[in-house]
PDB file of C-alpha atoms in Angstrom:
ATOM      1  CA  UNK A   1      77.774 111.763 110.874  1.00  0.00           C
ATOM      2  CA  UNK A   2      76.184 109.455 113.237  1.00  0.00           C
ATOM      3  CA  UNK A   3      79.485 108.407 114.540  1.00  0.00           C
ATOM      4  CA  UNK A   4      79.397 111.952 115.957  1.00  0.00           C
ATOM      5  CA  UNK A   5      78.309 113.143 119.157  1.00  0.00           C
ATOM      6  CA  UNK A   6      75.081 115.789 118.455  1.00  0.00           C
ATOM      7  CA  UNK A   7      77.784 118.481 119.924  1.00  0.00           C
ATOM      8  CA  UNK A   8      80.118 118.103 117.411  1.00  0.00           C
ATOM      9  CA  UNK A   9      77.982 118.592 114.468  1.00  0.00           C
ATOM     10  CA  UNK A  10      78.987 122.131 114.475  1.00  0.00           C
ATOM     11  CA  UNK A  11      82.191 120.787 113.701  1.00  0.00           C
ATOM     12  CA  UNK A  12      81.482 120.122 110.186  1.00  0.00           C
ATOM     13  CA  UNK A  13      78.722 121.995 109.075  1.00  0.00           C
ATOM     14  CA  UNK A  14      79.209 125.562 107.979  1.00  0.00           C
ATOM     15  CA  UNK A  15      76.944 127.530 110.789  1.00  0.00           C
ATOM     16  CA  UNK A  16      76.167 126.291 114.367  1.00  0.00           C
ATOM     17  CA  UNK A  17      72.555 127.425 114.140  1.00  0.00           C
ATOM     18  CA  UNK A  18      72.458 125.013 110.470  1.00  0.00           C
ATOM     19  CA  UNK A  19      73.756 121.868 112.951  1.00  0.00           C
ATOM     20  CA  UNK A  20      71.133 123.220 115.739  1.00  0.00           C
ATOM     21  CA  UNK A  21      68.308 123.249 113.245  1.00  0.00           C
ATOM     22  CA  UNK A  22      68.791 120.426 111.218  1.00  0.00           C
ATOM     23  CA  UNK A  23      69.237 118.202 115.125  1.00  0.00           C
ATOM     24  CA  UNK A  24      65.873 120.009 115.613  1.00  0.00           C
ATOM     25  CA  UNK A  25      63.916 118.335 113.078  1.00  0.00           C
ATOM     26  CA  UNK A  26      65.971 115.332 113.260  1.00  0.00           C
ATOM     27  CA  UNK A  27      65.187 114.883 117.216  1.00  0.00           C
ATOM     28  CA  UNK A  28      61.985 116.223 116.990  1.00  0.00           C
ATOM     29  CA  UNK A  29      59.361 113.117 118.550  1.00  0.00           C
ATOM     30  CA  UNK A  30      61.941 110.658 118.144  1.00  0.00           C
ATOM     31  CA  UNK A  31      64.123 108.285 120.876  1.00  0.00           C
ATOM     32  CA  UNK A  32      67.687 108.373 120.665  1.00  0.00           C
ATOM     33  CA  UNK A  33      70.050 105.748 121.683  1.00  0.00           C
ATOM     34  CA  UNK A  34      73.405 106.824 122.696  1.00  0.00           C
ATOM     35  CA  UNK A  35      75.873 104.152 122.771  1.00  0.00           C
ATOM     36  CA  UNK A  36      79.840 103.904 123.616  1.00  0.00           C
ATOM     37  CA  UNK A  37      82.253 101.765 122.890  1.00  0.00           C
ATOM     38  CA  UNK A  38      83.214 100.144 119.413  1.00  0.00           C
ATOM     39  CA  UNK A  39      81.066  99.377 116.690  1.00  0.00           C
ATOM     40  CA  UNK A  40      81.177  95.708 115.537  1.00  0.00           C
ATOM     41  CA  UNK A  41      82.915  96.933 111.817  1.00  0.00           C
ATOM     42  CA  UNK A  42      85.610  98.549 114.182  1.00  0.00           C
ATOM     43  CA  UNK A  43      86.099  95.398 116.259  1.00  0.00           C
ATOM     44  CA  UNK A  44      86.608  93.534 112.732  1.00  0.00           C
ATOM     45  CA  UNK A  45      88.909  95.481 111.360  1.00  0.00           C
ATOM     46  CA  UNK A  46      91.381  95.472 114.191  1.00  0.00           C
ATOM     47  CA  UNK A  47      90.837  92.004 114.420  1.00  0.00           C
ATOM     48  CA  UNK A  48      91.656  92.016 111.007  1.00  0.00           C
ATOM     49  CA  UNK A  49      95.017  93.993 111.598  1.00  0.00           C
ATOM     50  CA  UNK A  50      93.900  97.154 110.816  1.00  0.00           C
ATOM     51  CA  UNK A  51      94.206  99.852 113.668  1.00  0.00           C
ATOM     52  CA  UNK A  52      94.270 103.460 112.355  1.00  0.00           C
ATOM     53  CA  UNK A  53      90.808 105.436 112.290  1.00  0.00           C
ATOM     54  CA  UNK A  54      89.280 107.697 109.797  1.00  0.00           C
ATOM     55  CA  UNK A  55      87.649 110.360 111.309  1.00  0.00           C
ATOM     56  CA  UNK A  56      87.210 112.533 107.975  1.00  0.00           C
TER      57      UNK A  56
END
């Protein structure tokens, strides 16, 4: 799920407060890096031809 942004989590776990407690302890003392943009596997597989995403 790290391709997700922490306010989508929600999205795919069954309770909000499970995503808001399980970021909790993740985040908890740590330093998060937020980046944008495509990852290098992405840039390599369009390169490669392919171009449709999987987002499941």
């Amino acid at each position: 799920a790290s391709h997700w942004p922490f306010e989508s989590w929600g999205r795919f776990l069954p309770e909000h407060t499970t995503a808001v407690s399980m970021l909790d302890r993740l985040l908890h003392h740590c330093h998060t890096i937020v980046t944008d943009g495509d990852s290098y596997r992405m840039r390599q597989a369009r390169a490669k031809g392919g171009t449709r995403l999987n987002t499941h």
